[in-house]
mmCIF file of C-alpha atoms in Angstrom:
data_model
loop_
_atom_site.group_PDB
_atom_site.id
_atom_site.type_symbol
_atom_site.label_atom_id
_atom_site.label_comp_id
_atom_site.label_asym_id
_atom_site.label_seq_id
_atom_site.Cartn_x
_atom_site.Cartn_y
_atom_site.Cartn_z
ATOM 1 C CA MET A 22 0.738 9.657 24.464
ATOM 2 C CA SER A 23 0.796 10.937 27.870
ATOM 3 C CA ASP A 24 3.519 12.498 30.048
ATOM 4 C CA ALA A 25 3.369 9.569 32.543
ATOM 5 C CA THR A 26 3.198 7.226 29.451
ATOM 6 C CA ARG A 27 6.775 8.620 28.368
ATOM 7 C CA ASP A 28 8.422 9.147 31.719
ATOM 8 C CA GLY A 29 7.384 5.604 32.826
ATOM 9 C CA GLY A 30 5.865 6.611 35.815
ATOM 10 C CA ASP A 31 4.323 3.211 37.439
ATOM 11 C CA ALA A 32 6.239 0.936 35.162
ATOM 12 C CA LEU A 33 7.151 -2.781 36.458
ATOM 13 C CA ILE A 34 10.616 -2.227 35.203
ATOM 14 C CA PRO A 35 12.099 1.338 36.586
ATOM 15 C CA GLN A 36 14.065 3.552 34.327
ATOM 16 C CA ILE A 37 15.118 6.874 32.962
ATOM 17 C CA ARG A 38 13.597 8.288 30.407
ATOM 18 C CA ILE A 39 13.335 6.029 26.933
ATOM 19 C CA MET A 40 10.134 7.309 24.970
ATOM 20 C CA ARG A 41 10.746 10.014 22.231
ATOM 21 C CA ARG A 42 10.356 13.282 22.962
ATOM 22 C CA SER A 43 6.855 14.824 21.662
ATOM 23 C CA GLY A 44 7.048 17.958 19.980
ATOM 24 C CA GLN A 45 9.982 17.512 17.727
ATOM 25 C CA GLN A 46 10.622 16.515 14.718
ATOM 26 C CA GLN A 47 12.226 12.905 14.645
ATOM 27 C CA ARG A 48 14.623 11.529 12.448
ATOM 28 C CA ALA A 49 16.703 8.468 12.168
ATOM 29 C CA THR A 50 19.914 7.713 14.475
ATOM 30 C CA PHE A 51 23.057 6.144 13.900
ATOM 31 C CA PHE A 52 21.927 3.602 15.695
ATOM 32 C CA GLU A 53 18.765 2.542 13.654
ATOM 33 C CA LEU A 54 21.272 2.857 11.190
ATOM 34 C CA PHE A 55 23.763 1.075 12.825
ATOM 35 C CA PHE A 56 20.456 -1.730 13.352
ATOM 36 C CA ASP A 57 19.862 -1.588 9.250
ATOM 37 C CA LEU A 58 23.205 -3.497 8.616
ATOM 38 C CA VAL A 59 21.888 -6.601 9.713
ATOM 39 C CA TYR A 60 19.127 -6.538 7.096
ATOM 40 C CA VAL A 61 21.489 -5.926 4.528
ATOM 41 C CA PHE A 62 22.931 -8.736 5.289
ATOM 42 C CA ALA A 63 19.454 -10.490 5.024
ATOM 43 C CA VAL A 64 18.663 -9.387 2.133
ATOM 44 C CA THR A 65 21.827 -10.217 0.533
ATOM 45 C CA GLN A 66 20.947 -14.488 1.865
ATOM 46 C CA LEU A 67 17.760 -14.061 0.420
ATOM 47 C CA SER A 68 18.590 -13.129 -2.870
ATOM 48 C CA HIS A 69 21.681 -15.825 -2.782
ATOM 49 C CA HIS A 70 18.981 -18.344 -1.372
ATOM 50 C CA LEU A 71 16.916 -17.601 -4.788
ATOM 51 C CA LEU A 72 19.746 -18.094 -6.977
ATOM 52 C CA ALA A 73 21.139 -21.069 -5.373
ATOM 53 C CA SER A 74 17.761 -22.846 -5.873
ATOM 54 C CA HIS A 75 17.712 -21.891 -9.887
ATOM 55 C CA LEU A 76 14.792 -20.193 -9.643
ATOM 56 C CA THR A 77 12.453 -22.878 -9.160
ATOM 57 C CA TRP A 78 9.058 -22.287 -8.144
ATOM 58 C CA ALA A 79 9.907 -24.258 -4.435
ATOM 59 C CA GLY A 80 12.658 -21.884 -4.194
ATOM 60 C CA ALA A 81 10.963 -19.123 -5.068
ATOM 61 C CA ALA A 82 8.076 -19.774 -2.595
ATOM 62 C CA GLU A 83 10.651 -20.358 0.437
ATOM 63 C CA THR A 84 12.242 -17.270 -0.664
ATOM 64 C CA ALA A 85 9.222 -15.164 -0.630
ATOM 65 C CA PHE A 86 8.518 -16.607 2.579
ATOM 66 C CA MET A 87 11.371 -16.008 4.460
ATOM 67 C CA LEU A 88 11.536 -12.298 3.071
ATOM 68 C CA LEU A 89 8.221 -11.605 4.950
ATOM 69 C CA ALA A 90 9.046 -12.960 8.038
ATOM 70 C CA VAL A 91 12.185 -10.726 7.558
ATOM 71 C CA TYR A 92 10.884 -8.245 6.618
ATOM 72 C CA TRP A 93 8.193 -8.279 9.614
ATOM 73 C CA ALA A 94 10.797 -8.592 12.122
ATOM 74 C CA TRP A 95 12.182 -5.242 10.907
ATOM 75 C CA ASN A 96 8.608 -3.674 10.501
ATOM 76 C CA TYR A 97 7.564 -4.230 14.154
ATOM 77 C CA THR A 98 10.753 -2.942 15.436
ATOM 78 C CA THR A 99 10.462 0.388 13.103
ATOM 79 C CA TRP A 100 7.221 0.641 14.565
ATOM 80 C CA MET A 101 9.051 0.449 18.246
ATOM 81 C CA ALA A 102 11.408 2.719 17.589
ATOM 82 C CA ASN A 103 9.157 5.440 16.073
ATOM 83 C CA TRP A 104 8.002 5.526 20.143
ATOM 84 C CA PHE A 105 11.213 4.930 21.462
ATOM 85 C CA ASP A 106 14.419 6.782 21.614
ATOM 86 C CA PRO A 107 17.158 4.642 20.361
ATOM 87 C CA GLU A 108 19.896 7.452 21.886
ATOM 88 C CA THR A 109 18.787 6.032 25.260
ATOM 89 C CA ALA A 110 20.913 2.736 26.771
ATOM 90 C CA PRO A 111 17.844 0.442 27.212
ATOM 91 C CA ILE A 112 16.557 0.551 23.941
ATOM 92 C CA ARG A 113 19.671 0.094 22.251
ATOM 93 C CA LEU A 114 20.199 -2.902 24.878
ATOM 94 C CA VAL A 115 16.555 -4.060 22.920
ATOM 95 C CA LEU A 116 17.769 -3.145 19.624
ATOM 96 C CA THR A 117 21.134 -5.117 19.794
ATOM 97 C CA PHE A 118 19.144 -7.889 21.192
ATOM 98 C CA VAL A 119 16.986 -7.770 18.406
ATOM 99 C CA MET A 120 19.810 -7.634 16.127
ATOM 100 C CA LEU A 121 21.385 -10.909 17.094
ATOM 101 C CA ALA A 122 18.248 -12.483 16.400
ATOM 102 C CA SER A 123 17.688 -11.168 13.734
ATOM 103 C CA LEU A 124 21.062 -12.206 12.242
ATOM 104 C CA LEU A 125 20.643 -15.616 13.470
ATOM 105 C CA MET A 126 17.284 -15.686 10.969
ATOM 106 C CA ALA A 127 19.604 -14.557 8.259
ATOM 107 C CA VAL A 128 22.130 -16.931 9.057
ATOM 108 C CA ALA A 129 19.640 -19.651 8.666
ATOM 109 C CA VAL A 130 18.003 -18.553 5.677
ATOM 110 C CA PRO A 131 19.937 -20.620 3.290
ATOM 111 C CA ARG A 132 18.621 -23.837 4.959
ATOM 112 C CA GLY A 133 15.910 -22.052 6.616
ATOM 113 C CA PHE A 134 13.249 -25.344 5.184
ATOM 114 C CA GLY A 135 16.592 -27.682 5.909
ATOM 115 C CA ASP A 136 18.112 -28.306 9.070
ATOM 116 C CA LEU A 137 18.067 -24.663 10.247
ATOM 117 C CA ALA A 138 14.624 -23.962 10.126
ATOM 118 C CA LEU A 139 14.119 -24.259 13.697
ATOM 119 C CA LEU A 140 16.863 -21.827 14.246
ATOM 120 C CA PHE A 141 14.814 -19.574 11.610
ATOM 121 C CA ALA A 142 11.910 -20.210 13.666
ATOM 122 C CA CYS A 143 13.094 -19.433 17.041
ATOM 123 C CA SER A 144 14.773 -16.229 15.912
ATOM 124 C CA TYR A 145 12.142 -14.974 14.790
ATOM 125 C CA ALA A 146 9.419 -15.821 17.294
ATOM 126 C CA THR A 147 11.774 -15.097 20.175
ATOM 127 C CA LEU A 148 12.584 -11.400 18.804
ATOM 128 C CA GLN A 149 9.161 -10.521 18.475
ATOM 129 C CA ILE A 150 8.193 -12.274 22.168
ATOM 130 C CA GLY A 151 11.338 -10.158 23.618
ATOM 131 C CA ARG A 152 10.979 -7.329 21.965
ATOM 132 C CA ASN A 153 7.256 -6.785 22.639
ATOM 133 C CA LEU A 154 7.818 -8.045 26.469
ATOM 134 C CA PHE A 155 9.688 -5.370 26.790
ATOM 135 C CA VAL A 156 7.783 -2.254 25.704
ATOM 136 C CA VAL A 157 5.002 -4.181 28.208
ATOM 137 C CA LEU A 158 7.033 -4.050 31.539
ATOM 138 C CA ALA A 159 8.583 -0.934 30.831
ATOM 139 C CA THR A 160 5.497 1.340 29.953
ATOM 140 C CA PRO A 161 2.988 2.217 33.035
ATOM 141 C CA PRO A 162 -1.083 1.205 33.139
ATOM 142 C CA GLY A 163 -2.561 2.855 30.161
ATOM 143 C CA ALA A 164 -3.881 2.947 26.824
ATOM 144 C CA PHE A 165 -0.389 2.561 25.245
ATOM 145 C CA HIS A 166 0.463 0.050 27.401
ATOM 146 C CA GLN A 167 -2.485 -2.202 26.740
ATOM 147 C CA ASN A 168 -1.837 -1.815 22.776
ATOM 148 C CA PHE A 169 1.309 -3.285 23.213
ATOM 149 C CA ARG A 170 -0.182 -6.148 25.653
ATOM 150 C CA GLN A 171 -2.587 -7.137 23.067
ATOM 151 C CA ILE A 172 0.493 -7.001 20.488
ATOM 152 C CA LEU A 173 1.953 -9.430 22.514
ATOM 153 C CA ALA A 174 -0.752 -11.621 22.991
ATOM 154 C CA TRP A 175 -0.236 -12.572 19.358
ATOM 155 C CA SER A 176 3.119 -13.054 19.214
ATOM 156 C CA ILE A 177 2.582 -15.619 21.676
ATOM 157 C CA LEU A 178 0.034 -16.912 19.886
ATOM 158 C CA SER A 179 1.308 -17.441 16.690
ATOM 159 C CA ALA A 180 4.796 -18.773 18.538
ATOM 160 C CA PRO A 181 4.247 -21.877 19.138
ATOM 161 C CA LEU A 182 3.188 -22.431 15.363
ATOM 162 C CA TRP A 183 6.843 -20.772 14.713
ATOM 163 C CA VAL A 184 8.434 -23.262 16.575
ATOM 164 C CA ALA A 185 6.413 -26.577 15.555
ATOM 165 C CA GLY A 186 6.477 -25.691 11.969
ATOM 166 C CA GLY A 187 10.967 -25.804 12.572
ATOM 167 C CA LEU A 188 10.689 -29.545 14.215
ATOM 168 C CA ALA A 189 7.955 -31.024 11.795
ATOM 169 C CA ASP A 190 9.534 -31.338 8.491
ATOM 170 C CA ASP A 191 6.481 -32.968 6.265
ATOM 171 C CA ALA A 192 3.927 -30.408 8.605
ATOM 172 C CA ARG A 193 6.234 -27.200 8.091
ATOM 173 C CA TRP A 194 4.458 -25.210 5.340
ATOM 174 C CA PRO A 195 0.767 -25.830 6.959
ATOM 175 C CA LEU A 196 2.112 -24.500 10.423
ATOM 176 C CA TRP A 197 4.054 -21.583 9.068
ATOM 177 C CA LEU A 198 1.612 -20.480 6.670
ATOM 178 C CA ALA A 199 -0.534 -20.240 9.404
ATOM 179 C CA ALA A 200 2.168 -18.643 11.659
ATOM 180 C CA LEU A 201 2.862 -15.830 9.100
ATOM 181 C CA ALA A 202 -1.117 -15.451 8.371
ATOM 182 C CA LEU A 203 -1.725 -14.613 12.087
ATOM 183 C CA ASP A 204 1.184 -12.176 12.386
ATOM 184 C CA LEU A 205 0.236 -10.767 8.909
ATOM 185 C CA ALA A 206 -3.950 -10.507 9.960
ATOM 186 C CA ALA A 207 -3.351 -8.582 13.650
ATOM 187 C CA PRO A 208 -2.443 -5.248 12.736
ATOM 188 C CA LEU A 209 -5.553 -5.386 9.903
ATOM 189 C CA VAL A 210 -7.987 -6.404 13.083
ATOM 190 C CA ARG A 211 -5.751 -4.273 15.241
ATOM 191 C CA TYR A 212 -4.760 -6.640 17.788
ATOM 192 C CA TRP A 213 -8.417 -7.603 18.638
ATOM 193 C CA VAL A 214 -8.366 -9.968 21.618
ATOM 194 C CA PRO A 215 -11.370 -11.426 23.793
ATOM 195 C CA GLY A 216 -12.599 -9.093 26.542
ATOM 196 C CA ALA A 217 -10.270 -6.307 25.667
ATOM 197 C CA GLY A 218 -11.630 -5.721 21.745
ATOM 198 C CA SER A 219 -9.456 -3.924 19.250
ATOM 199 C CA THR A 220 -6.859 -1.257 19.500
ATOM 200 C CA PRO A 221 -8.156 1.930 18.657
ATOM 201 C CA MET A 222 -5.760 3.949 15.790
ATOM 202 C CA SER A 223 -5.368 6.763 17.750
ATOM 203 C CA GLN A 224 -3.058 5.270 19.656
ATOM 204 C CA TRP A 225 -0.935 4.586 16.853
ATOM 205 C CA ALA A 226 -0.511 8.017 16.212
ATOM 206 C CA ILE A 227 3.353 8.231 14.318
ATOM 207 C CA ASP A 228 5.837 10.614 13.196
ATOM 208 C CA GLY A 229 5.315 10.960 9.969
ATOM 209 C CA HIS A 230 8.965 12.567 9.179
ATOM 210 C CA HIS A 231 10.700 9.424 11.124
ATOM 211 C CA PHE A 232 7.905 7.459 9.858
ATOM 212 C CA ALA A 233 8.874 7.863 6.468
ATOM 213 C CA GLU A 234 12.809 8.543 6.637
ATOM 214 C CA ARG A 235 12.953 4.747 8.038
ATOM 215 C CA PHE A 236 10.748 2.691 5.250
ATOM 216 C CA GLN A 237 12.844 4.803 2.432
ATOM 217 C CA LEU A 238 16.349 3.509 4.374
ATOM 218 C CA PHE A 239 14.783 0.200 3.655
ATOM 219 C CA VAL A 240 13.870 0.753 0.236
ATOM 220 C CA ILE A 241 17.908 1.722 -0.026
ATOM 221 C CA ILE A 242 18.899 -1.329 1.319
ATOM 222 C CA ALA A 243 17.252 -3.674 -1.148
ATOM 223 C CA ILE A 244 18.592 -1.423 -4.237
ATOM 224 C CA GLY A 245 22.205 -0.736 -2.718
ATOM 225 C CA GLU A 246 21.764 -4.822 -2.339
ATOM 226 C CA SER A 247 21.012 -5.246 -6.131
ATOM 227 C CA ILE A 248 23.992 -3.510 -7.032
ATOM 228 C CA VAL A 249 26.815 -5.337 -4.507
ATOM 229 C CA LEU A 250 24.948 -8.321 -5.907
ATOM 230 C CA THR A 251 25.318 -7.736 -9.692
ATOM 231 C CA GLY A 252 29.088 -5.756 -9.157
ATOM 232 C CA VAL A 253 29.984 -9.129 -7.349
ATOM 233 C CA THR A 254 28.917 -11.117 -9.799
ATOM 234 C CA ALA A 255 30.555 -9.157 -12.420
ATOM 235 C CA SER A 256 34.051 -9.145 -10.082
ATOM 236 C CA GLY A 257 33.607 -12.682 -10.274
ATOM 237 C CA SER A 258 33.254 -13.395 -14.108
ATOM 238 C CA GLU A 259 35.506 -12.740 -17.129
ATOM 239 C CA MET A 260 35.436 -9.110 -18.019
ATOM 240 C CA THR A 261 33.932 -9.416 -21.903
ATOM 241 C CA PHE A 262 32.151 -6.471 -23.504
ATOM 242 C CA GLU A 263 29.248 -8.231 -22.766
ATOM 243 C CA THR A 264 29.263 -8.479 -19.381
ATOM 244 C CA GLY A 265 30.448 -4.835 -19.230
ATOM 245 C CA VAL A 266 26.932 -4.041 -20.825
ATOM 246 C CA ALA A 267 25.269 -6.076 -18.543
ATOM 247 C CA LEU A 268 26.629 -4.986 -15.314
ATOM 248 C CA ALA A 269 25.803 -0.950 -16.827
ATOM 249 C CA LEU A 270 21.926 -1.903 -17.673
ATOM 250 C CA ALA A 271 22.241 -3.462 -14.356
ATOM 251 C CA PHE A 272 22.952 -0.424 -12.681
ATOM 252 C CA LEU A 273 21.110 2.168 -14.576
ATOM 253 C CA GLY A 274 18.247 0.013 -13.763
ATOM 254 C CA SER A 275 19.087 0.341 -10.167
ATOM 255 C CA VAL A 276 19.348 4.486 -10.652
ATOM 256 C CA ALA A 277 16.145 4.257 -12.492
ATOM 257 C CA LEU A 278 14.612 1.867 -9.694
ATOM 258 C CA TRP A 279 15.777 5.406 -6.958
ATOM 259 C CA TRP A 280 14.259 7.411 -9.163
ATOM 260 C CA LEU A 281 11.157 6.179 -9.508
ATOM 261 C CA TYR A 282 10.543 5.996 -6.132
ATOM 262 C CA PHE A 283 12.572 8.939 -4.489
ATOM 263 C CA SER A 284 11.680 11.321 -6.930
ATOM 264 C CA GLY A 285 8.035 10.009 -7.185
ATOM 265 C CA ALA A 286 5.774 7.703 -4.957
ATOM 266 C CA ALA A 287 8.262 8.814 -1.575
ATOM 267 C CA PRO A 288 7.018 12.852 -2.310
ATOM 268 C CA VAL A 289 3.373 11.425 -2.480
ATOM 269 C CA ILE A 290 3.666 9.356 0.428
ATOM 270 C CA ALA A 291 5.553 12.540 2.163
ATOM 271 C CA ARG A 292 2.795 14.666 1.826
ATOM 272 C CA ARG A 293 -0.183 12.452 2.551
ATOM 273 C CA ILE A 294 1.685 11.613 6.086
ATOM 274 C CA GLY A 295 2.360 14.896 6.954
ATOM 275 C CA HIS A 296 -1.025 16.366 6.008
ATOM 276 C CA SER A 297 -2.798 13.795 8.206
ATOM 277 C CA SER A 298 -4.898 14.152 11.380
ATOM 278 C CA SER A 299 -3.524 11.947 14.450
ATOM 279 C CA ASP A 300 -5.951 9.585 14.122
ATOM 280 C CA ASP A 301 -5.805 9.485 10.490
ATOM 281 C CA VAL A 302 -1.798 9.303 10.461
ATOM 282 C CA GLY A 303 -1.426 5.398 11.937
ATOM 283 C CA THR A 304 -4.084 3.316 9.462
ATOM 284 C CA LEU A 305 -1.835 5.061 6.552
ATOM 285 C CA GLY A 306 1.266 3.983 8.420
ATOM 286 C CA ARG A 307 0.068 0.839 8.744
ATOM 287 C CA ASP A 308 -1.430 0.094 5.154
ATOM 288 C CA ILE A 309 1.396 1.864 3.075
ATOM 289 C CA PHE A 310 4.335 1.045 4.917
ATOM 290 C CA THR A 311 3.569 -2.277 6.385
ATOM 291 C CA TYR A 312 1.695 -3.874 3.830
ATOM 292 C CA LEU A 313 2.454 -1.733 0.773
ATOM 293 C CA HIS A 314 5.730 -1.403 0.220
ATOM 294 C CA ILE A 315 6.226 -5.676 0.383
ATOM 295 C CA PRO A 316 6.400 -5.611 -3.638
ATOM 296 C CA ILE A 317 8.011 -2.908 -3.701
ATOM 297 C CA VAL A 318 11.030 -4.121 -1.423
ATOM 298 C CA ALA A 319 9.978 -7.987 -3.281
ATOM 299 C CA GLY A 320 10.686 -6.480 -6.761
ATOM 300 C CA ILE A 321 13.929 -5.145 -6.471
ATOM 301 C CA VAL A 322 14.950 -8.007 -4.928
ATOM 302 C CA LEU A 323 13.816 -10.348 -8.199
ATOM 303 C CA MET A 324 14.993 -7.764 -10.426
ATOM 304 C CA ALA A 325 18.219 -7.798 -8.960
ATOM 305 C CA VAL A 326 18.279 -11.888 -8.890
ATOM 306 C CA GLY A 327 17.301 -11.376 -12.867
ATOM 307 C CA ASP A 328 20.430 -8.751 -13.180
ATOM 308 C CA GLU A 329 22.722 -11.387 -11.776
ATOM 309 C CA LEU A 330 21.413 -13.662 -14.333
ATOM 310 C CA VAL A 331 22.236 -12.040 -16.875
ATOM 311 C CA ILE A 332 25.502 -10.716 -16.042
ATOM 312 C CA ALA A 333 26.700 -14.055 -15.353
ATOM 313 C CA HIS A 334 25.619 -15.658 -18.887
ATOM 314 C CA PRO A 335 25.848 -12.298 -20.841
ATOM 315 C CA GLY A 336 25.593 -14.206 -24.279
ATOM 316 C CA ASP A 337 23.102 -16.915 -22.787
ATOM 317 C CA ASP A 338 19.371 -16.861 -23.481
ATOM 318 C CA LEU A 339 17.074 -16.389 -20.624
ATOM 319 C CA GLU A 340 15.032 -19.119 -20.017
ATOM 320 C CA THR A 341 11.455 -19.055 -18.423
ATOM 321 C CA THR A 342 12.145 -18.174 -14.618
ATOM 322 C CA GLY A 343 14.889 -15.910 -15.737
ATOM 323 C CA ALA A 344 12.778 -13.811 -17.657
ATOM 324 C CA LEU A 345 10.050 -14.011 -14.855
ATOM 325 C CA ALA A 346 12.978 -12.327 -12.608
ATOM 326 C CA ALA A 347 13.930 -10.113 -15.219
ATOM 327 C CA LEU A 348 10.838 -8.739 -15.928
ATOM 328 C CA GLY A 349 8.651 -9.578 -13.038
ATOM 329 C CA GLY A 350 10.446 -7.671 -10.387
ATOM 330 C CA PRO A 351 10.239 -4.060 -12.184
ATOM 331 C CA ALA A 352 6.508 -5.096 -12.466
ATOM 332 C CA LEU A 353 6.031 -5.762 -9.260
ATOM 333 C CA PHE A 354 7.920 -2.850 -7.848
ATOM 334 C CA LEU A 355 5.731 -0.600 -9.909
ATOM 335 C CA ILE A 356 2.532 -2.369 -8.656
ATOM 336 C CA GLY A 357 3.689 -1.014 -5.307
ATOM 337 C CA LEU A 358 4.250 2.048 -5.807
ATOM 338 C CA ILE A 359 0.851 2.322 -7.676
ATOM 339 C CA ALA A 360 -0.939 0.703 -4.734
ATOM 340 C CA CYS A 361 1.183 3.107 -2.556
ATOM 341 C CA GLY A 362 -0.056 6.268 -4.693
ATOM 342 C CA PHE A 363 -3.785 5.262 -4.493
ATOM 343 C CA ARG A 364 -3.888 4.653 -0.725
ATOM 344 C CA ALA A 365 -2.389 7.942 -0.561
ATOM 345 C CA GLY A 366 -4.924 9.803 -2.171
ATOM 346 C CA HIS A 367 -2.924 10.491 -5.334
ATOM 347 C CA HIS A 368 -4.305 10.603 -8.917
ATOM 348 C CA ILE A 369 -2.305 8.083 -11.344
ATOM 349 C CA GLY A 370 -0.812 8.666 -14.367
ATOM 350 C CA TRP A 371 -1.493 6.316 -17.395
ATOM 351 C CA ALA A 372 2.205 5.821 -17.846
ATOM 352 C CA PRO A 373 2.748 3.482 -14.879
ATOM 353 C CA PHE A 374 -0.168 0.927 -15.813
ATOM 354 C CA VAL A 375 1.459 0.879 -19.297
ATOM 355 C CA ALA A 376 4.786 0.086 -18.047
ATOM 356 C CA VAL A 377 3.447 -2.711 -16.155
ATOM 357 C CA GLY A 378 1.548 -3.870 -18.865
ATOM 358 C CA LEU A 379 4.712 -3.888 -21.225
ATOM 359 C CA LEU A 380 6.848 -5.687 -18.446
ATOM 360 C CA LEU A 381 4.156 -8.711 -17.972
ATOM 361 C CA ALA A 382 3.575 -8.673 -21.723
ATOM 362 C CA GLY A 383 7.158 -8.888 -22.087
ATOM 363 C CA ILE A 384 7.516 -12.424 -20.470
ATOM 364 C CA PRO A 385 6.493 -14.527 -22.648
ATOM 365 C CA VAL A 386 7.951 -12.636 -25.358
ATOM 366 C CA PHE A 387 11.806 -12.677 -23.932
ATOM 367 C CA ASP A 388 11.458 -15.990 -22.716
ATOM 368 C CA GLY A 389 14.775 -17.718 -24.562
ATOM 369 C CA GLN A 390 15.563 -14.342 -25.839
ATOM 370 C CA SER A 391 18.820 -12.715 -25.253
ATOM 371 C CA GLY A 392 19.707 -11.815 -21.719
ATOM 372 C CA LEU A 393 21.029 -8.654 -22.948
ATOM 373 C CA ALA A 394 18.043 -7.191 -24.613
ATOM 374 C CA THR A 395 15.860 -8.403 -22.291
ATOM 375 C CA SER A 396 17.920 -5.905 -19.387
ATOM 376 C CA ALA A 397 18.170 -3.335 -21.904
ATOM 377 C CA PHE A 398 13.866 -3.381 -22.485
ATOM 378 C CA VAL A 399 13.060 -3.178 -18.868
ATOM 379 C CA LEU A 400 15.741 -0.180 -18.707
ATOM 380 C CA VAL A 401 13.854 1.387 -21.591
ATOM 381 C CA VAL A 402 10.615 0.640 -19.774
ATOM 382 C CA LEU A 403 11.852 2.215 -16.672
ATOM 383 C CA GLY A 404 13.746 5.190 -18.197
ATOM 384 C CA VAL A 405 10.766 6.000 -20.366
ATOM 385 C CA LEU A 406 8.376 6.197 -17.461
ATOM 386 C CA ALA A 407 10.996 8.122 -15.147
ATOM 387 C CA VAL A 408 11.016 10.891 -17.613
ATOM 388 C CA ILE A 409 7.430 10.938 -18.092
ATOM 389 C CA GLU A 410 6.774 10.910 -14.240
ATOM 390 C CA HIS A 411 9.347 13.636 -13.823
ATOM 391 C CA ARG A 412 7.816 16.148 -16.378
ATOM 392 C CA ARG A 413 3.958 15.435 -14.992
ATOM 393 C CA GLU A 414 5.460 16.127 -11.727
ATOM 394 C CA VAL A 415 7.179 19.862 -12.921
ATOM 395 C CA ARG A 416 3.874 20.621 -15.091
ATOM 396 C CA GLU A 417 1.961 19.690 -11.376
ATOM 397 C CA ALA A 418 4.798 21.938 -9.273
ATOM 398 C CA ALA A 419 4.042 25.049 -12.050
ATOM 399 C CA ALA A 420 0.329 24.347 -11.905
ATOM 400 C CA THR A 421 0.435 24.779 -8.262
ATOM 401 C CA GLY A 422 2.974 27.500 -7.885
ATOM 402 C CA GLY A 423 5.713 25.302 -6.042
ATOM 403 C CA ALA A 424 8.834 23.628 -6.544
ATOM 404 C CA PRO A 425 8.598 19.963 -7.125
ATOM 405 C CA ALA A 426 8.124 18.026 -4.272
ATOM 406 C CA THR A 427 11.334 15.852 -2.572
ATOM 407 C CA GLY A 428 10.948 12.577 0.083
ATOM 408 C CA GLU A 429 10.694 14.994 2.793
ATOM 409 C CA VAL A 430 7.405 14.576 4.942
ATOM 410 C CA ALA A 431 5.340 18.143 5.004
ATOM 411 C CA ASP A 432 4.281 19.768 8.335
ATOM 412 C CA ALA A 433 0.549 19.315 8.599
ATOM 413 C CA PRO A 434 -1.004 22.632 9.019
#
């Protein structure tokens, strides 16, 4: 990125420095952590929406759709904050605008396919267009400016479909699916527009330290929400021995998810990002974080819903949808970890595949069986996998003469 771009020369909006300084390792700022609080609420709303639907297929489809929209709004803002400094007043104001729009989206989630559909759609479209429009106006002509012009064009293209879907009850699903498909496809085609072509990936160089940290924090948001959901459910239930056991199993399951991600996937991704060239790091960031973290987050949310069902009714047997949530959630999480490992060029051992197979095979087995037994089975599978993966990491570190990796991004050689 050129110095002119960083200084904001020739921008349509006169401004002080708003870009992050080059040549320095970036970390998440306190304002970015503050920004994430809105998405803690959004993830909680999504979990409650799925529970309120009694885990029907229609409710699951609505929740999955809104989760993608919420995640996409957060993801795009994270890309922006990778280049723009949240410690400057103009960027804080932009992020505050995005927070407000995101809060309105989250408020609309419980009735996002009902009477608040238009609020959900308009909030999403407004934050996407508004954020990208600011970047276009605040940066001088050049490659970086042109990239965001093309991103803005795609946001404007999908916006009418979002709004129309919010207005049309009968045509909501096809309109919103078309809108979301456009938004999801845009990075894959590198924001191609007629006449200008696609944006070169060399222009999407990211700070690996900051970018990895931000997505790790979103995983923390999802895991933290699962702990809050199970804790609130337990506090509202009669504290019997069975309830205590169910709560303990749910909490230890969350610990296992944290361990598998932050002691397994995160270090692998960190090493790969840290040793990538400037041309490759943008593509890696797009693939691993923008796309492949979706099943990780969705799996955590789904598992939390399964845990809540068990805690609320620890003595009951699970119905089919409950078994799908309790076992399918961690399986989806592991599939996301495996996909991230493959994309990072990491050798995947046999254990994660066996764990996914056991969890999926357990769905028909535990359908109609004890919820406590199901939670115990999930914890055993995840716990054993965490031990196996940790031992493998220790062996690999010993073979290379190093220490087991952490989630910190290594400096490129």
